[in-house]
Amino acid sequence: MKKALAVLMLAAMMLSAGCGNNAMDGAKKDAQEAAQKVEQKVDEAKDKVDEAKNDAAAKVDEAKDAANQAAEDAAAKVDEAKDAANQAAEDAVAKVDEIAGDTAQRVDELTSAVAGRVVAINGVMPGASLEDVQAMFGEPTSTDGNVMTFVDGLKVTLDDTKQKVKSVSTMSMDFDTPEGIYVGASEYSLNDYCGPADAIRQISGGAEYEYNSGDKKSKVVYTSQNGIITEITCSLK
């Protein structure tokens, strides 16, 4: 009996030891699996970190490229602006030179025109003979003393001998001076076509602009009212 009890106790002890070993093996296996999962998670985290670094590096490179391109574009725009400014400056200088040249030419033309100015209305000059006037316009339509009126209102005043023209005048748009000035033209055109007047007299509602002939023996007076030439008179001085 005692021997059988001892055998049973020994068997129980051996069984208990076997169960403990199995438990320890299971725990080790679980621990190993958990460690593997941790390592896997760590590896995955490392991969994500590396991927994030690569993405960040790529973004930085893209930003650098964009910044470099923007700098190049800005430099190109600056160069274009400089070129445009230089061209504008050159154009301005050329325009100034052109205007200066035109002005100088106009001054020369006006100077020559003044020096050779002929005072006349439709070819009738002070000092011309009555025969010359009649050859151009025929017989007068009316005569009042020394004043003769010809067709279209051209008035000719003769000297005391009634053979020479002392003055000729018109208030008609049908006649003009050698410079092309006519009744009805703007008084501002005088400066452009005749140059500065030798004398200007203010009158009621207007002005009189006087120009001498080139030989200083006669003069033409343009009378203006409200900015419009209303009468032209050429006479001996």
Short mmCIF file of C-alpha atoms in Angstrom, two decimals:
data_model
loop_
_atom_site.label_atom_id
_atom_site.label_comp_id
_atom_site.label_asym_id
_atom_site.label_seq_id
_atom_site.Cartn_x
_atom_site.Cartn_y
_atom_site.Cartn_z
CA MET A 1 0.00 0.00 0.00
CA LYS A 2 2.72 2.45 0.94
CA LYS A 3 4.60 1.48 -2.16
CA ALA A 4 1.62 2.16 -4.39
CA LEU A 5 1.04 5.59 -2.78
CA ALA A 6 4.66 6.51 -3.38
CA VAL A 7 4.35 5.56 -7.02
CA LEU A 8 1.23 7.69 -7.36
CA MET A 9 2.96 10.67 -5.76
CA LEU A 10 5.94 10.29 -8.04
CA ALA A 11 3.65 10.12 -11.05
CA ALA A 12 1.81 13.25 -9.90
CA MET A 13 5.09 15.11 -9.48
CA MET A 14 6.26 14.10 -12.92
CA LEU A 15 2.92 15.14 -14.44
CA SER A 16 3.08 18.49 -12.67
CA ALA A 17 6.60 19.14 -13.97
CA GLY A 18 5.51 18.31 -17.52
CA CYS A 19 2.62 20.74 -17.38
CA GLY A 20 4.94 23.52 -16.12
CA ASN A 21 7.34 22.97 -18.99
CA ASN A 22 4.50 23.16 -21.48
CA ALA A 23 3.30 26.43 -19.95
CA MET A 24 6.77 27.90 -20.13
CA ASP A 25 7.13 26.90 -23.77
CA GLY A 26 3.81 28.55 -24.61
CA ALA A 27 4.80 31.75 -22.85
CA LYS A 28 8.08 31.85 -24.73
CA LYS A 29 6.27 31.34 -28.01
CA ASP A 30 3.83 34.13 -27.22
CA ALA A 31 6.68 36.41 -26.23
CA GLN A 32 8.54 35.66 -29.45
CA GLU A 33 5.46 36.38 -31.53
CA ALA A 34 4.88 39.64 -29.68
CA ALA A 35 8.52 40.63 -30.24
CA GLN A 36 8.18 39.84 -33.93
CA LYS A 37 5.08 42.01 -34.16
CA VAL A 38 6.88 44.86 -32.39
CA GLU A 39 9.83 44.54 -34.75
CA GLN A 40 7.41 44.53 -37.70
CA LYS A 41 5.72 47.67 -36.40
CA VAL A 42 9.08 49.33 -35.87
CA ASP A 43 10.14 48.42 -39.41
CA GLU A 44 6.87 49.77 -40.77
CA ALA A 45 7.34 52.97 -38.79
CA LYS A 46 10.90 53.30 -40.08
CA ASP A 47 9.64 52.79 -43.64
CA LYS A 48 7.03 55.50 -43.16
CA VAL A 49 9.61 57.83 -41.67
CA ASP A 50 11.93 57.22 -44.64
CA GLU A 51 9.06 57.73 -47.06
CA ALA A 52 8.11 60.97 -45.31
CA LYS A 53 11.76 62.11 -45.49
CA ASN A 54 11.89 61.30 -49.19
CA ASP A 55 8.60 63.14 -49.80
CA ALA A 56 9.85 66.13 -47.80
CA ALA A 57 13.14 66.13 -49.72
CA ALA A 58 11.21 65.94 -53.00
CA LYS A 59 9.00 68.85 -51.91
CA VAL A 60 12.09 70.88 -50.97
CA ASP A 61 13.63 70.15 -54.38
CA GLU A 62 10.40 71.16 -56.09
CA ALA A 63 10.29 74.35 -54.04
CA LYS A 64 13.90 75.09 -54.93
CA ASP A 65 13.21 74.47 -58.61
CA ALA A 66 10.14 76.71 -58.45
CA ALA A 67 12.12 79.42 -56.66
CA ASN A 68 14.94 79.19 -59.21
CA GLN A 69 12.43 79.34 -62.08
CA ALA A 70 10.71 82.32 -60.48
CA ALA A 71 14.08 84.03 -60.07
CA GLU A 72 14.92 83.33 -63.73
CA ASP A 73 11.50 84.62 -64.84
CA ALA A 74 11.92 87.74 -62.71
CA ALA A 75 15.38 88.32 -64.14
CA ALA A 76 13.97 87.87 -67.65
CA LYS A 77 11.19 90.37 -66.88
CA VAL A 78 13.75 92.83 -65.53
CA ASP A 79 15.81 92.43 -68.70
CA GLU A 80 12.68 92.93 -70.81
CA ALA A 81 11.80 96.03 -68.80
CA LYS A 82 15.33 97.37 -69.21
CA ASP A 83 15.22 96.71 -72.95
CA ALA A 84 11.81 98.41 -73.20
CA ALA A 85 13.05 101.38 -71.16
CA ASN A 86 16.17 101.69 -73.30
CA GLN A 87 14.08 101.47 -76.48
CA ALA A 88 11.67 104.07 -75.15
CA ALA A 89 14.58 106.35 -74.30
CA GLU A 90 16.04 105.88 -77.77
CA ASP A 91 12.64 106.55 -79.36
CA ALA A 92 12.24 109.67 -77.21
CA VAL A 93 15.68 110.94 -78.22
CA ALA A 94 14.91 110.22 -81.87
CA LYS A 95 11.57 112.02 -81.55
CA VAL A 96 13.21 115.01 -79.89
CA ASP A 97 15.81 115.10 -82.66
CA GLU A 98 13.04 114.85 -85.26
CA ILE A 99 11.05 117.64 -83.64
CA ALA A 100 14.17 119.76 -83.31
CA GLY A 101 14.98 119.15 -86.96
CA ASP A 102 11.42 119.96 -88.04
CA THR A 103 11.42 123.07 -85.86
CA ALA A 104 14.74 124.24 -87.27
CA GLN A 105 13.50 123.61 -90.78
CA ARG A 106 10.28 125.49 -90.04
CA VAL A 107 12.24 128.39 -88.58
CA ASP A 108 14.40 128.49 -91.71
CA GLU A 109 11.31 128.38 -93.90
CA LEU A 110 9.63 131.16 -91.94
CA THR A 111 12.82 133.22 -91.97
CA SER A 112 13.06 132.84 -95.72
CA ALA A 113 9.35 133.56 -96.07
CA VAL A 114 9.68 136.74 -94.01
CA ALA A 115 12.70 137.88 -95.98
CA GLY A 116 10.88 137.30 -99.26
CA ARG A 117 7.31 138.01 -98.12
CA VAL A 118 5.08 139.41 -100.82
CA VAL A 119 2.10 141.43 -99.61
CA ALA A 120 -0.83 140.82 -101.93
CA ILE A 121 -4.41 139.56 -102.21
CA ASN A 122 -4.97 137.19 -105.10
CA GLY A 123 -1.93 138.68 -106.84
CA VAL A 124 -2.94 142.32 -106.39
CA MET A 125 -0.09 144.13 -104.62
CA PRO A 126 0.07 147.64 -103.26
CA GLY A 127 1.90 149.73 -105.87
CA ALA A 128 0.46 147.78 -108.80
CA SER A 129 -1.09 149.71 -111.66
CA LEU A 130 -4.82 150.06 -112.21
CA GLU A 131 -4.32 148.41 -115.60
CA ASP A 132 -2.89 145.31 -113.89
CA VAL A 133 -5.90 145.09 -111.58
CA GLN A 134 -8.34 145.50 -114.45
CA ALA A 135 -6.47 142.87 -116.46
CA MET A 136 -7.09 140.39 -113.66
CA PHE A 137 -10.59 141.37 -112.50
CA GLY A 138 -12.09 143.45 -115.28
CA GLU A 139 -13.94 146.67 -114.73
CA PRO A 140 -14.98 147.62 -111.19
CA THR A 141 -18.56 146.98 -110.18
CA SER A 142 -18.64 150.31 -108.35
CA THR A 143 -16.46 153.40 -107.79
CA ASP A 144 -16.52 155.82 -104.88
CA GLY A 145 -13.82 158.44 -105.29
CA ASN A 146 -10.49 156.62 -105.18
CA VAL A 147 -12.09 153.37 -103.96
CA MET A 148 -13.07 150.78 -106.54
CA THR A 149 -14.99 147.61 -105.80
CA PHE A 150 -14.43 144.65 -108.06
CA VAL A 151 -16.20 141.32 -108.42
CA ASP A 152 -16.79 139.33 -105.19
CA GLY A 153 -16.13 142.40 -103.06
CA LEU A 154 -12.43 143.04 -103.66
CA LYS A 155 -11.82 146.70 -102.75
CA VAL A 156 -8.93 148.63 -104.28
CA THR A 157 -7.96 152.12 -103.11
CA LEU A 158 -5.93 154.13 -105.63
CA ASP A 159 -3.41 156.87 -104.89
CA ASP A 160 -4.05 160.50 -105.74
CA THR A 161 -3.12 159.90 -109.38
CA LYS A 162 -5.71 157.12 -109.56
CA GLN A 163 -3.19 155.06 -111.45
CA LYS A 164 -1.48 153.10 -108.67
CA VAL A 165 -2.92 150.81 -106.00
CA LYS A 166 -2.49 152.31 -102.55
CA SER A 167 -4.25 149.49 -100.74
CA VAL A 168 -6.34 146.41 -101.45
CA SER A 169 -8.71 144.71 -99.01
CA THR A 170 -11.36 142.02 -98.78
CA MET A 171 -13.98 140.68 -96.42
CA SER A 172 -14.79 137.80 -98.76
CA MET A 173 -13.71 134.19 -98.43
CA ASP A 174 -12.98 134.07 -102.18
CA PHE A 175 -9.54 135.68 -101.87
CA ASP A 176 -6.34 134.78 -100.07
CA THR A 177 -2.77 135.92 -99.49
CA PRO A 178 0.38 134.21 -100.84
CA GLU A 179 0.61 132.32 -97.50
CA GLY A 180 -2.86 130.87 -98.08
CA ILE A 181 -4.61 132.92 -95.39
CA TYR A 182 -8.22 133.81 -96.19
CA VAL A 183 -11.22 135.41 -94.49
CA GLY A 184 -12.81 132.77 -92.28
CA ALA A 185 -9.53 131.14 -91.29
CA SER A 186 -8.53 130.85 -87.63
CA GLU A 187 -6.31 133.62 -86.32
CA TYR A 188 -4.15 130.88 -84.76
CA SER A 189 -3.17 129.74 -88.26
CA LEU A 190 -1.29 133.00 -88.77
CA ASN A 191 1.61 131.94 -86.58
CA ASP A 192 1.87 128.61 -88.39
CA TYR A 193 1.81 130.03 -91.92
CA CYS A 194 3.15 133.56 -91.49
CA GLY A 195 5.25 133.34 -88.34
CA PRO A 196 5.17 135.86 -85.49
CA ALA A 197 3.47 139.13 -86.38
CA ASP A 198 5.54 142.31 -86.58
CA ALA A 199 2.84 144.07 -84.58
CA ILE A 200 -0.36 143.15 -82.79
CA ARG A 201 -3.05 145.64 -81.86
CA GLN A 202 -6.00 144.79 -79.64
CA ILE A 203 -9.38 145.98 -80.86
CA SER A 204 -12.91 145.54 -79.56
CA GLY A 205 -13.70 141.83 -79.71
CA GLY A 206 -10.49 140.90 -81.50
CA ALA A 207 -7.07 141.93 -82.77
CA GLU A 208 -5.13 143.17 -85.76
CA TYR A 209 -2.00 141.28 -86.84
CA GLU A 210 0.44 143.26 -88.96
CA TYR A 211 3.15 141.75 -91.19
CA ASN A 212 5.70 143.70 -93.25
CA SER A 213 6.73 142.79 -96.76
CA GLY A 214 10.25 141.57 -97.35
CA ASP A 215 11.31 144.95 -98.73
CA LYS A 216 9.53 146.79 -95.86
CA LYS A 217 7.62 148.94 -98.39
CA SER A 218 4.20 147.47 -97.74
CA LYS A 219 2.28 145.58 -95.08
CA VAL A 220 -0.66 143.24 -94.64
CA VAL A 221 -3.07 143.50 -91.72
CA TYR A 222 -5.28 140.59 -90.68
CA THR A 223 -8.29 141.66 -88.61
CA SER A 224 -9.80 138.99 -86.40
CA GLN A 225 -13.00 138.87 -84.39
CA ASN A 226 -13.62 136.10 -81.86
CA GLY A 227 -10.64 134.14 -83.18
CA ILE A 228 -11.71 134.26 -86.87
CA ILE A 229 -10.13 136.42 -89.57
CA THR A 230 -12.79 138.81 -90.85
CA GLU A 231 -10.81 141.18 -93.08
CA ILE A 232 -7.48 141.31 -94.90
CA THR A 233 -5.90 144.61 -95.93
CA CYS A 234 -2.66 145.12 -97.89
CA SER A 235 -1.29 148.66 -98.17
CA LEU A 236 1.79 150.74 -98.82
CA LYS A 237 3.67 151.92 -95.73
#
